[in-house]
Short mmCIF file of C-alpha atoms and ligand atoms in Angstrom, two decimals:
data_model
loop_
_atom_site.label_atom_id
_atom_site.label_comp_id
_atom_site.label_asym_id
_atom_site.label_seq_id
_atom_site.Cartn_x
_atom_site.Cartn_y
_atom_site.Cartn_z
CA UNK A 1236 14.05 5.98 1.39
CA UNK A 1237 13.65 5.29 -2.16
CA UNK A 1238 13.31 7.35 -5.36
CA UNK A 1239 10.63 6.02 -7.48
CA UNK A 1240 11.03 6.57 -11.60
CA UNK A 1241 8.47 7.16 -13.74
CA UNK A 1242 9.02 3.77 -14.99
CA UNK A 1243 7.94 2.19 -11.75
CA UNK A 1244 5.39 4.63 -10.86
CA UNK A 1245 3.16 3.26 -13.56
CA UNK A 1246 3.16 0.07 -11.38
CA UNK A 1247 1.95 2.11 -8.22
CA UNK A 1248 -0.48 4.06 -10.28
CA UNK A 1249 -1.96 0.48 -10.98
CA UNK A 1250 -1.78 -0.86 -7.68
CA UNK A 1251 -3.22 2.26 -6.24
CA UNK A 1252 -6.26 2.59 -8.60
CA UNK A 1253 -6.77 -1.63 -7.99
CA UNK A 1254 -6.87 -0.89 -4.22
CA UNK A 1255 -9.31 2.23 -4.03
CA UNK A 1256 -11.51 0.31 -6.69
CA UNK A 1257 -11.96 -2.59 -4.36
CA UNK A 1258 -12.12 -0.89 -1.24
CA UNK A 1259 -15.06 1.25 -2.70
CA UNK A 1260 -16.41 -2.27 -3.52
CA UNK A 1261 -16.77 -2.79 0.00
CA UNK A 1262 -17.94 0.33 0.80
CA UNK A 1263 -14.88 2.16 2.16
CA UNK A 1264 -13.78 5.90 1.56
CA UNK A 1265 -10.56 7.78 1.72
CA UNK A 1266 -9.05 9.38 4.45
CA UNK A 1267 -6.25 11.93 4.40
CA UNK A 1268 -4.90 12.83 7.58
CA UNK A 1269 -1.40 15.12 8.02
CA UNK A 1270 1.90 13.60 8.01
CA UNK A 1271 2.74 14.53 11.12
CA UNK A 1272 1.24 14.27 14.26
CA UNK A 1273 2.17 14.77 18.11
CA UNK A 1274 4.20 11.99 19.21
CA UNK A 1275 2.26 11.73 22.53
CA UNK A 1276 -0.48 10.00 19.60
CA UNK A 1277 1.56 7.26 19.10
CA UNK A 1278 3.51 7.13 22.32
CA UNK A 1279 0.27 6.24 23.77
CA UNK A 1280 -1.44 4.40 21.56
CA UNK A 1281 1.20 2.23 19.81
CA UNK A 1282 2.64 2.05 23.47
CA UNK A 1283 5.90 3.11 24.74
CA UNK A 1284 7.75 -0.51 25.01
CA UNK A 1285 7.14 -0.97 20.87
CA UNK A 1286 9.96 -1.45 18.78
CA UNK A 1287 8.52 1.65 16.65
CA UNK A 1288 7.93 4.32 19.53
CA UNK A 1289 11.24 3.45 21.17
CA UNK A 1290 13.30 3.58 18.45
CA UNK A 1291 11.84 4.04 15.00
CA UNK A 1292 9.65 7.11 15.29
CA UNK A 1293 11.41 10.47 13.55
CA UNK A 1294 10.62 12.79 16.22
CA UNK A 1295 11.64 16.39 16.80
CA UNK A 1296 10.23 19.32 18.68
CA UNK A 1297 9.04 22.99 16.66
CA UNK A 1298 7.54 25.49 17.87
CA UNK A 1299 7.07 24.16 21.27
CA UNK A 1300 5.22 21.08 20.19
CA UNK A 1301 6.62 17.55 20.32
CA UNK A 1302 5.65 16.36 16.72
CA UNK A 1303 6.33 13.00 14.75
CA UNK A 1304 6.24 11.91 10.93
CA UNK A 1305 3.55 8.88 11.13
CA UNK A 1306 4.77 5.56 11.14
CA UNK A 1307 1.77 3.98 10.45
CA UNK A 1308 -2.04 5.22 9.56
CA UNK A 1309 -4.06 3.97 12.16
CA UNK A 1310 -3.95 6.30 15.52
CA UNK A 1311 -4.25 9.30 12.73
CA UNK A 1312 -7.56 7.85 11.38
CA UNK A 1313 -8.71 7.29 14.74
CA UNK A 1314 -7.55 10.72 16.17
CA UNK A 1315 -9.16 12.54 13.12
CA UNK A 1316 -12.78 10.11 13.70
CA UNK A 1317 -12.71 11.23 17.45
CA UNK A 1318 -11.53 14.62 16.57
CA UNK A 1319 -14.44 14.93 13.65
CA UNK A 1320 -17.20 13.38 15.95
CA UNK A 1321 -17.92 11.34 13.40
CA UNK A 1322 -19.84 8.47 15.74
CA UNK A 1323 -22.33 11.10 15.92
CA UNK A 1324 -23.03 11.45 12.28
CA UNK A 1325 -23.11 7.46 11.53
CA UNK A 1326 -22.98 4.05 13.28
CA UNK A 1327 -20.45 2.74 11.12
CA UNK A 1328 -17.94 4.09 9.49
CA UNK A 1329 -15.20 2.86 6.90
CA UNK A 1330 -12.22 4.28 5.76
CA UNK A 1331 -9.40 3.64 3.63
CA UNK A 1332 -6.02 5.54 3.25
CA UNK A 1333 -2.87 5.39 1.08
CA UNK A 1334 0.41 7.02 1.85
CA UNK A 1335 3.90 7.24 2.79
CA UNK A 1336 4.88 5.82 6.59
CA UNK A 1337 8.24 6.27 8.04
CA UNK A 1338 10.16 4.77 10.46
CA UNK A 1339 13.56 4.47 11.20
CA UNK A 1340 14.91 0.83 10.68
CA UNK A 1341 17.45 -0.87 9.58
CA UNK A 1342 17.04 -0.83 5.56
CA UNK A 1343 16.17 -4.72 3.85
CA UNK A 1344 14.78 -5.51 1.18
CA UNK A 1345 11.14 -5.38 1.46
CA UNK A 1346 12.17 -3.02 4.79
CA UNK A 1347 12.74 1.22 3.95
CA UNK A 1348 12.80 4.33 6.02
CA UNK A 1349 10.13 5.65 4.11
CA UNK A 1350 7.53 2.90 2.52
CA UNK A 1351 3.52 3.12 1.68
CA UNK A 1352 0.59 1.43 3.03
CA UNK A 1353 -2.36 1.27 2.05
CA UNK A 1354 -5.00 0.39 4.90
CA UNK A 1355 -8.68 -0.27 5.65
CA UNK A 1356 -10.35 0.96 9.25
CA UNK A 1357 -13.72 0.02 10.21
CA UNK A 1358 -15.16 1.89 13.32
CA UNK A 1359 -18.33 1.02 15.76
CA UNK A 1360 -19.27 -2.80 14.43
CA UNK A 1361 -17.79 -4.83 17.44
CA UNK A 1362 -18.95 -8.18 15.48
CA UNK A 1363 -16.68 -11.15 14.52
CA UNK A 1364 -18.51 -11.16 11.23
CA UNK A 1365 -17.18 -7.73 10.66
CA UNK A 1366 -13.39 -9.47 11.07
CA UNK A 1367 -14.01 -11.73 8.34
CA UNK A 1368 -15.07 -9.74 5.87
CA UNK A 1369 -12.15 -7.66 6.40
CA UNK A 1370 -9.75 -10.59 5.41
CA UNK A 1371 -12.61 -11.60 2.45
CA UNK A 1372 -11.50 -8.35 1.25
CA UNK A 1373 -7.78 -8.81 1.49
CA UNK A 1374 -7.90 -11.61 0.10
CA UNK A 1375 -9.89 -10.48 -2.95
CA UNK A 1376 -7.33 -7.83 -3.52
CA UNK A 1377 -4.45 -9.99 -3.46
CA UNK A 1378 -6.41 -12.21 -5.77
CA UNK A 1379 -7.10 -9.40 -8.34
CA UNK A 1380 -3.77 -8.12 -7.83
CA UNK A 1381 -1.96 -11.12 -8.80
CA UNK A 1382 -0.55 -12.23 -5.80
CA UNK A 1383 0.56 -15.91 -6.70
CA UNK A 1384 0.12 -17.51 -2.54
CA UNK A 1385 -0.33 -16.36 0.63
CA UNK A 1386 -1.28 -17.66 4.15
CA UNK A 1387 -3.74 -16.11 6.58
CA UNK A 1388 -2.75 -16.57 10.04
CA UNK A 1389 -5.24 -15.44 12.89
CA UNK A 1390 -5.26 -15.09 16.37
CA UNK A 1391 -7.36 -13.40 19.54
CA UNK A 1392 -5.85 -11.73 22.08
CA UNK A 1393 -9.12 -11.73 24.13
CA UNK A 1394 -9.84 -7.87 25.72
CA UNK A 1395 -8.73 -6.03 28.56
CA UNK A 1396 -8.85 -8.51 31.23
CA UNK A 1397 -8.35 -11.42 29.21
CA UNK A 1398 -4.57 -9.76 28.24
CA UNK A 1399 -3.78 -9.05 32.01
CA UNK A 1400 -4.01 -12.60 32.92
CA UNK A 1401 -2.24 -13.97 29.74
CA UNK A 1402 0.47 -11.56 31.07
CA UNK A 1403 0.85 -12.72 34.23
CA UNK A 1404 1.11 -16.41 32.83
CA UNK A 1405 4.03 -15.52 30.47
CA UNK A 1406 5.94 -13.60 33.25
CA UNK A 1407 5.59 -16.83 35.14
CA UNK A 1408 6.46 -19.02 32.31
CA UNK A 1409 9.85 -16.61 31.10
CA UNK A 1410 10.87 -15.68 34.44
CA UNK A 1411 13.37 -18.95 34.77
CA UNK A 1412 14.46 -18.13 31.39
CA UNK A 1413 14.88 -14.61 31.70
CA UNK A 1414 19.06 -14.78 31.61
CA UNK A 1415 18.32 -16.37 27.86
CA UNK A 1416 16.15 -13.70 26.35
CA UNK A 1417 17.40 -10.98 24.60
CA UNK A 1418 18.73 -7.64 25.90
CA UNK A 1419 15.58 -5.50 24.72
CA UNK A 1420 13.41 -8.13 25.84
CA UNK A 1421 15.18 -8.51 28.90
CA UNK A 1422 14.48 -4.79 29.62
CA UNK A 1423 11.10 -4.72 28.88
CA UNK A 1424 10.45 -7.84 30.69
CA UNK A 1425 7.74 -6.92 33.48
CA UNK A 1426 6.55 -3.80 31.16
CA UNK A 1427 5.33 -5.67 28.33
CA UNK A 1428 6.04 -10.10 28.26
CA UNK A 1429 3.86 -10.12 25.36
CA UNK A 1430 6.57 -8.34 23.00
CA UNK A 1431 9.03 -11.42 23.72
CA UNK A 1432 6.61 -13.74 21.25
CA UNK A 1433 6.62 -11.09 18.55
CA UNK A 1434 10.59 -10.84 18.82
CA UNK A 1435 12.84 -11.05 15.61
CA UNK A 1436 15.60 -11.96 18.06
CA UNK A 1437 15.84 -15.95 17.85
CA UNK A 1438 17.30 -16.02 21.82
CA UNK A 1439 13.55 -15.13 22.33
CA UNK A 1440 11.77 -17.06 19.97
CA UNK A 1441 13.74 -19.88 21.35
CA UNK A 1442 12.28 -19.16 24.87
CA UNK A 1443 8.79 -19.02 23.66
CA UNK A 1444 8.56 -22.60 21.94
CA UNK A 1445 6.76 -23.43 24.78
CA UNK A 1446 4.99 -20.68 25.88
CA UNK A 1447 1.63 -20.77 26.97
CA UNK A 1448 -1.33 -20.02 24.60
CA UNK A 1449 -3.37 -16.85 24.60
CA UNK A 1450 -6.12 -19.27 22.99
CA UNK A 1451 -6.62 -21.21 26.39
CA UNK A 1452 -7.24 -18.20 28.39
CA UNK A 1453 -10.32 -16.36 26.51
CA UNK A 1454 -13.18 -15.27 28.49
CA UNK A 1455 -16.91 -16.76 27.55
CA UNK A 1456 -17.48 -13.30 25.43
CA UNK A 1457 -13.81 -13.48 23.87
CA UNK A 1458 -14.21 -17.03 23.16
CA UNK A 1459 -17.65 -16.26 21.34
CA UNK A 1460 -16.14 -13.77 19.03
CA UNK A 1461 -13.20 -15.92 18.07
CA UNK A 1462 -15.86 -18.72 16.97
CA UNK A 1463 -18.30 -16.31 15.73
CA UNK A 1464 -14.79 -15.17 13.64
CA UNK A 1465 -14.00 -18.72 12.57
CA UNK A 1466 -17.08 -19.39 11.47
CA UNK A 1467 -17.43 -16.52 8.87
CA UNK A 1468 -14.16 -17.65 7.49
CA UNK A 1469 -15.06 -20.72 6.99
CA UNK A 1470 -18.07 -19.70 5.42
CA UNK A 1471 -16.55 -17.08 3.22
CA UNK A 1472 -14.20 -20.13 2.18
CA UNK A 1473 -11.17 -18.62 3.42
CA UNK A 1474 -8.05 -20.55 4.72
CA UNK A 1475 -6.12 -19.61 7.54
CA UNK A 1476 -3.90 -21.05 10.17
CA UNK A 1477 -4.31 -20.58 14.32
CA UNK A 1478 -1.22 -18.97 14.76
CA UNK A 1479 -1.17 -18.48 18.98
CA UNK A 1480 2.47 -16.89 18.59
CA UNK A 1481 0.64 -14.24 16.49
CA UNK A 1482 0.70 -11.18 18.83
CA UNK A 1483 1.68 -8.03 16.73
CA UNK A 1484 3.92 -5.45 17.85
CA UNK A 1485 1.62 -2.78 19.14
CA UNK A 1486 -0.58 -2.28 22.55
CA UNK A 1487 -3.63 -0.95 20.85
CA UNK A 1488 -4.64 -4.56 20.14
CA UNK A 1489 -7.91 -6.23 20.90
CA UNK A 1490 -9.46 -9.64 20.23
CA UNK A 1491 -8.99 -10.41 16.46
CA UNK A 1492 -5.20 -10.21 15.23
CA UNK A 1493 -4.26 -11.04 11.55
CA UNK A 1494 -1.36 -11.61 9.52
CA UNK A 1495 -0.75 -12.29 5.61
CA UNK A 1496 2.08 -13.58 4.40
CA UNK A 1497 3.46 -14.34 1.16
CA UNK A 1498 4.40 -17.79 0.04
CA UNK A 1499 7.35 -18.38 -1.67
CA UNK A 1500 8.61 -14.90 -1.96
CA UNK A 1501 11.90 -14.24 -2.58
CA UNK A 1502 11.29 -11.50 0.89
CA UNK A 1503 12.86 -13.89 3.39
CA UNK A 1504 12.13 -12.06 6.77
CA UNK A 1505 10.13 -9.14 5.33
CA UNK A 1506 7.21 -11.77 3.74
CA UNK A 1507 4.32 -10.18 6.21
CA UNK A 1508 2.22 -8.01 3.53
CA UNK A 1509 0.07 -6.84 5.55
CA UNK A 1510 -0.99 -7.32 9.42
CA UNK A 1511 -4.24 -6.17 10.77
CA UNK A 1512 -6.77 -6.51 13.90
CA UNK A 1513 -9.03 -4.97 16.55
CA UNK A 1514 -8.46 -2.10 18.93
CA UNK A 1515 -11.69 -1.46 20.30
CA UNK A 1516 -10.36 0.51 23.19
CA UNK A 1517 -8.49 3.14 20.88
CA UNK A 1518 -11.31 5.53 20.54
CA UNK A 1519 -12.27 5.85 24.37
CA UNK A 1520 -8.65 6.25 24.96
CA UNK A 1521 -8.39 8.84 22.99
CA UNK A 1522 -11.32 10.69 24.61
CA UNK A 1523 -14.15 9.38 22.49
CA UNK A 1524 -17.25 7.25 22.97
CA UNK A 1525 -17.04 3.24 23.75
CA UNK A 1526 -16.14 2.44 19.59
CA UNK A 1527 -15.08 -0.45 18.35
CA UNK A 1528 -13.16 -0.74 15.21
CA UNK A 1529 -10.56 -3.26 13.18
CA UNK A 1530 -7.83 -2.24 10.62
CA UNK A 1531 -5.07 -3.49 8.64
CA UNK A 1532 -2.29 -2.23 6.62
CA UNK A 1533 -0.12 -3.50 4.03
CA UNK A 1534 2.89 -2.40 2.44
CA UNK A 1535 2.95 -1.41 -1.21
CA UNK A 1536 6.28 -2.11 -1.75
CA UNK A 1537 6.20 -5.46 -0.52
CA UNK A 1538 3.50 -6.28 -3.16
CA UNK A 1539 4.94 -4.79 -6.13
CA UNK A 1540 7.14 -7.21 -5.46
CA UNK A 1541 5.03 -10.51 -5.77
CA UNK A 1542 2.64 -9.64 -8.10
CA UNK A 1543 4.03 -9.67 -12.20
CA UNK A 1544 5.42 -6.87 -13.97
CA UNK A 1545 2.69 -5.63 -15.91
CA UNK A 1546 3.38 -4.94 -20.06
CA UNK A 1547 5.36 -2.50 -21.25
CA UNK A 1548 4.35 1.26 -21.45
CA UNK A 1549 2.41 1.46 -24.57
CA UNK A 1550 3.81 4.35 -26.76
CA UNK A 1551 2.48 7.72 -27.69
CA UNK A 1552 -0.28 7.56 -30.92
CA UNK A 1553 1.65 10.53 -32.87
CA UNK A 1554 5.13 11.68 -32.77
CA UNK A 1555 5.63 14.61 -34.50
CA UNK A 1556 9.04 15.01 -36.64
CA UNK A 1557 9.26 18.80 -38.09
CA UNK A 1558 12.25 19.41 -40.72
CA UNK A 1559 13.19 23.46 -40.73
CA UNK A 1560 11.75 26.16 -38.95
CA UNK A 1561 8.04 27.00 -41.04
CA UNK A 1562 7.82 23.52 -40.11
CA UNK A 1563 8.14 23.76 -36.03
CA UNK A 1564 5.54 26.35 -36.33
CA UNK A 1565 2.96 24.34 -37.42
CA UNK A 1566 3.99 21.00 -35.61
CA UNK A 1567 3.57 22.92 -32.65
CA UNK A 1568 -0.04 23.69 -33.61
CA UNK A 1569 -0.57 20.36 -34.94
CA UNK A 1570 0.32 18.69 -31.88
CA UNK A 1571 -1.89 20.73 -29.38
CA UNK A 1572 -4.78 19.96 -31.76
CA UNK A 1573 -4.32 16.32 -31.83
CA UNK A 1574 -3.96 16.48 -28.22
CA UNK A 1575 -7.04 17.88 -28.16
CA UNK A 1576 -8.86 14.78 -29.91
CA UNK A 1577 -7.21 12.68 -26.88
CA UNK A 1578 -4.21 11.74 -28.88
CA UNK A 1579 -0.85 11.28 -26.53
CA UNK A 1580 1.71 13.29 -28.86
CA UNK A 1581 5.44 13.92 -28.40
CA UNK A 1582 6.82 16.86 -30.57
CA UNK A 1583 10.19 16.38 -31.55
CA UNK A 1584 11.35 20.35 -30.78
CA UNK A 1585 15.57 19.69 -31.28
CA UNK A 1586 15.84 20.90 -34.68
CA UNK A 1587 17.92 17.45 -35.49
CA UNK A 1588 17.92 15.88 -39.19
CA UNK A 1589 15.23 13.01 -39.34
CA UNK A 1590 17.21 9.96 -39.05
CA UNK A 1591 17.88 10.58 -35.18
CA UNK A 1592 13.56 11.64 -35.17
CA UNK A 1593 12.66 8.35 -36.80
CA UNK A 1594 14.94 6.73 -34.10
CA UNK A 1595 13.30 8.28 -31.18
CA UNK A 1596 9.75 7.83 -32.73
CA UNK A 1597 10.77 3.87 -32.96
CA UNK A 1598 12.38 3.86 -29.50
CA UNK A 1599 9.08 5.20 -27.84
CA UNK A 1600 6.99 2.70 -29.96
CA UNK A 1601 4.87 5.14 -31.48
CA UNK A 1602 2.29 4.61 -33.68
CA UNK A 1603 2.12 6.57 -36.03
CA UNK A 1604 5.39 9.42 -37.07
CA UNK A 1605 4.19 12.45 -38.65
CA UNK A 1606 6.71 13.97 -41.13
CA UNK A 1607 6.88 17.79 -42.17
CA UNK A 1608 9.48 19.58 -44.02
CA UNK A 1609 9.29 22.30 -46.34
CA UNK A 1610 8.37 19.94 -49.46
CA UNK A 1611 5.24 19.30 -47.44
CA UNK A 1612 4.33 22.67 -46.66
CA UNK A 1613 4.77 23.45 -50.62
CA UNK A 1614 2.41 20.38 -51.00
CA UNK A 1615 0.19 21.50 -47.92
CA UNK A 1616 0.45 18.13 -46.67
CA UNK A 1617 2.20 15.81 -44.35
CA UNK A 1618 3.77 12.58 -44.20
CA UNK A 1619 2.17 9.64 -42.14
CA UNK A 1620 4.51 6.79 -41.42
CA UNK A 1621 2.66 3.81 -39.59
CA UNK A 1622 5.38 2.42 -37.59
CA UNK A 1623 3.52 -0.28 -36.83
CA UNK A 1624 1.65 -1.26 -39.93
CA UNK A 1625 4.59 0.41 -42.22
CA UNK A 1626 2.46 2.05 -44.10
CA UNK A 1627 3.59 5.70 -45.42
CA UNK A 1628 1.00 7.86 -46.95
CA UNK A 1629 0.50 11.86 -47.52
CA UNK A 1630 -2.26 13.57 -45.91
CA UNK A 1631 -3.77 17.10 -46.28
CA UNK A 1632 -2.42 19.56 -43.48
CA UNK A 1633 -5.95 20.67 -43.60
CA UNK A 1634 -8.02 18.99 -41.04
CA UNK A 1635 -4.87 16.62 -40.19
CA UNK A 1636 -5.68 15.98 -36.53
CA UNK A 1637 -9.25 14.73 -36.91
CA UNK A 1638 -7.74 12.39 -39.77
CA UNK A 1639 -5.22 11.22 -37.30
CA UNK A 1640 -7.11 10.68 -34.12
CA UNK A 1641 -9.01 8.22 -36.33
CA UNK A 1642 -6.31 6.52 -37.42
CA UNK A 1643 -4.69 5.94 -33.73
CA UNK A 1644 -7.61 4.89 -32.43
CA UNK A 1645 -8.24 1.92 -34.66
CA UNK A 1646 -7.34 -1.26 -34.18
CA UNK A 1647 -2.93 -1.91 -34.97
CA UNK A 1648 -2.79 -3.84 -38.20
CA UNK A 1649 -0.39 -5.87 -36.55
CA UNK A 1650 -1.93 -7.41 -32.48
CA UNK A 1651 2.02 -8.36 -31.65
CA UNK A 1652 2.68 -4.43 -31.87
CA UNK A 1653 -0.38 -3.29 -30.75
CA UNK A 1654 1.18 -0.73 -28.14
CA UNK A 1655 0.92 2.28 -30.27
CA UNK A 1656 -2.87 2.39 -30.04
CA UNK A 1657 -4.55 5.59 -28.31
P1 AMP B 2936 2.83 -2.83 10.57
O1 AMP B 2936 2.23 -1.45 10.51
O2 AMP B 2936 4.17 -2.88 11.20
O3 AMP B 2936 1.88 -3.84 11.07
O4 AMP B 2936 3.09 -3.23 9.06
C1 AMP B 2936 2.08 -3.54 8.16
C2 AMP B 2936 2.71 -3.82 6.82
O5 AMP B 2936 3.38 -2.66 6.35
C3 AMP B 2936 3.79 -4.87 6.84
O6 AMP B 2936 3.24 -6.15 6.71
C4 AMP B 2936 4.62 -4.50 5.64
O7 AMP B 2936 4.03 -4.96 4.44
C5 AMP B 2936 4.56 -3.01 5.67
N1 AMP B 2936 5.74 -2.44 6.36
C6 AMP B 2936 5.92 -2.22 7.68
N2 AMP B 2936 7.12 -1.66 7.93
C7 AMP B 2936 7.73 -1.54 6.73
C8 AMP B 2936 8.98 -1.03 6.31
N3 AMP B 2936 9.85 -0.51 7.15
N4 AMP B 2936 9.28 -1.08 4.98
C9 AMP B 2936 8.39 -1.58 4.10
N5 AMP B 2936 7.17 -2.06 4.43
C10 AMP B 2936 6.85 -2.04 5.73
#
């Protein structure tokens, strides 16, 4: 779990305010839903043979409730839709949500205890057009986030029926190989054969180089979609790759399953940004009407670090630098006016000589330094260095603020310096 300094939270501000812009775009609103939820949500929805319900989840028990910090958004959104009988009050409904997940892994780069998603759920449109707008809008926001490459990579994993028989053809195709897989997957081997192709463990992704493909089993209706699906991407202009290994960790899956990775990252392993797909059985399950819906999330952390470093902080437009105690009085005053104007002002409050103020006001890559000491009061002035410009003029105390609002707000004299603007 990581501690995140103001100097790096400027990057998640951006990448925040870029995501809820474009999700809006699209027509999406934000959800918040609790941290914690019971862990029967996930247990049942994620499934019980995941990697995340069987050993990531923090889980405890309080007050006679079994309850567990989320490791991912989804089953929250689509407890609180079913919960808010939201069907009833419109046919389609789109959400967006931005948080903190946690699970339990083993750390990595690009892999925490405690990382952020971001995530897009659309409920009751059981359409394949529906699938590909969802990665038209990924795709946009990696664009306009700066992501330098990425692959889509898309499978189905047909519904209900469709799943059971692809099941029973991978039991039959791992059974004389089952001494070769690994432990976990050796375990959950009649439970749940798909997990084997999603496994990290390279005994198991030996075994399923030539396992049979999901793709070849689709019913008439699942094979429909997956065109229908196609299609729209190709019309949107999107590439992807058929990826039939695809199968994503969770049970809650239906039909359209997505990946996005990053190319040429330096995140080795951890180079999935974001995964997504359908689970339009999730809603019934959990005691609401027939729904359909598709999400996807993607981890925060994982873009900040593709995407560039954006510039520097800009630095405040006045720093204040008072000399002597009639002086602190009135920089105080000063400074709440000018922040009144708009003006981002740090006040100097040590009581140090002004060399070690000038430094400060030049470290911070402020615009302007405002000097007062008692031969200004006499004057009923102050002193205006522009540290950018390096200019230094006197103006009247009088009326200062509205003087120097102005001033910050105009174009730097000098473009190559032009962070101490407003
Ligand atoms: P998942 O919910 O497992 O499908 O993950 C969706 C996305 O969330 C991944 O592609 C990652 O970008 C991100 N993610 C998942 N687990 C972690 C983690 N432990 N640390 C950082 N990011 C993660």
């Amino acid at each position: 779990m990581n501690d995140i300094l103001p100097e790096q939270v400027r990057r998640w501000h951006q990448l925040e305010a870029d995501f809820r812009l474009h999700a809006e775009l699209y027509g999406y609103a934000e959800v918040r839903t609790p941290l914690l939820e019971h862990t029967s949500l996930f247990s049942r929805q994620m499934g019980e043979t995941t990697d995340v319900v069987e050993k990531e989840m923090y889980s405890f028990e309080r007050h006679g409730e079994q309850l567990t910090v989320r490791p991912e958004g989804t089953a929250s959104a689509a407890r609180a839709y079913v919960e808010h009988s939201v069907h009833a009050k419109e046919p389609i409904t789109r959400w967006y949500y931005l948080g903190p997940m946690f699970r339990g892994e083993r750390p990595a780069k690009g892999r925490y205890r405690q990382f952020y998603q971001a995530g897009c759920e659309v409920l009751g449109d059981a359409g394949p057009v529906c699938d590909a707008e969802m990665l038209d809008l990924i795709a946009g926001f990696l664009r306009r986030i700066g992501v330098p490459d990425f692959t889509i990579h898309v499978n189905s994993l047909g519904s209900a029926g469709t799943r059971g028989r692809y099941r029973d053809k991978l039991l039959e195709y791992f059974t004389p190989l089952r001494d070769r897989l690994s432990e976990d997957s050796q375990r959950r081997f009649e439970r749940n054969p798909l997990r084997i192709l999603d496994s990290k463990d390279p005994r198991d992704q030996e075994a399923a180089k030539g396992a049979p493909s999901i793709l070849d089993l689709l019913d008439d209706d699942d094979l429909a979609h997956w065109k229908g699906f196609l299609h729209a991407l190709d019309v949107l202009g999107l590439p992807y790759v058929v990826d039939p290994g695809l199968v994503r960790g969770l049970d809650y899956y239906t039909r359209t399953l997505f990946e996005v990775k990053a190319v040429g990252s330096d995140l080795g392993a951890q180079s999935t940004l974001l995964g997504g797909g359908r689970y339009d059985t999730m809603i019934e399950s959990l005691g609401g009407p027939k729904v359909p819906a598709i999400g996807f999330a993607m981890g925060l952390e994982r873009l900040l670090t593709v995407i560039p470093e954006p510039p520097p902080r800009r630095g405040p437009g006045c720093f204040i630098a008072p000399i002597g105690a009639a002086a602190a009085d009135r920089a105080l005053l000063l400074a709440r006016e000018l922040r009144s104007f708009g003006v981002r002002v740090e006040l100097d409050g040590r009581g140090v000589k002004l060399k070690p103020m000038l430094r400060r006001a030049d470290a911070l890559g402020a615009r302007l330094c405002i000097i007062l000491g008692d031969g200004e009061i006499e004057r009923g002035v102050v002193t205006v260095k522009d540290l950018v410009g390096h200019a230094q003029d006197e103006i009247p105390f009088e009326g200062a603020a509205r003087v120097l609002a102005d001033r910050v707000s105009e174009p730097s004299p000098d473009i190559s310096h032009a962070r101490g603007l407003r």
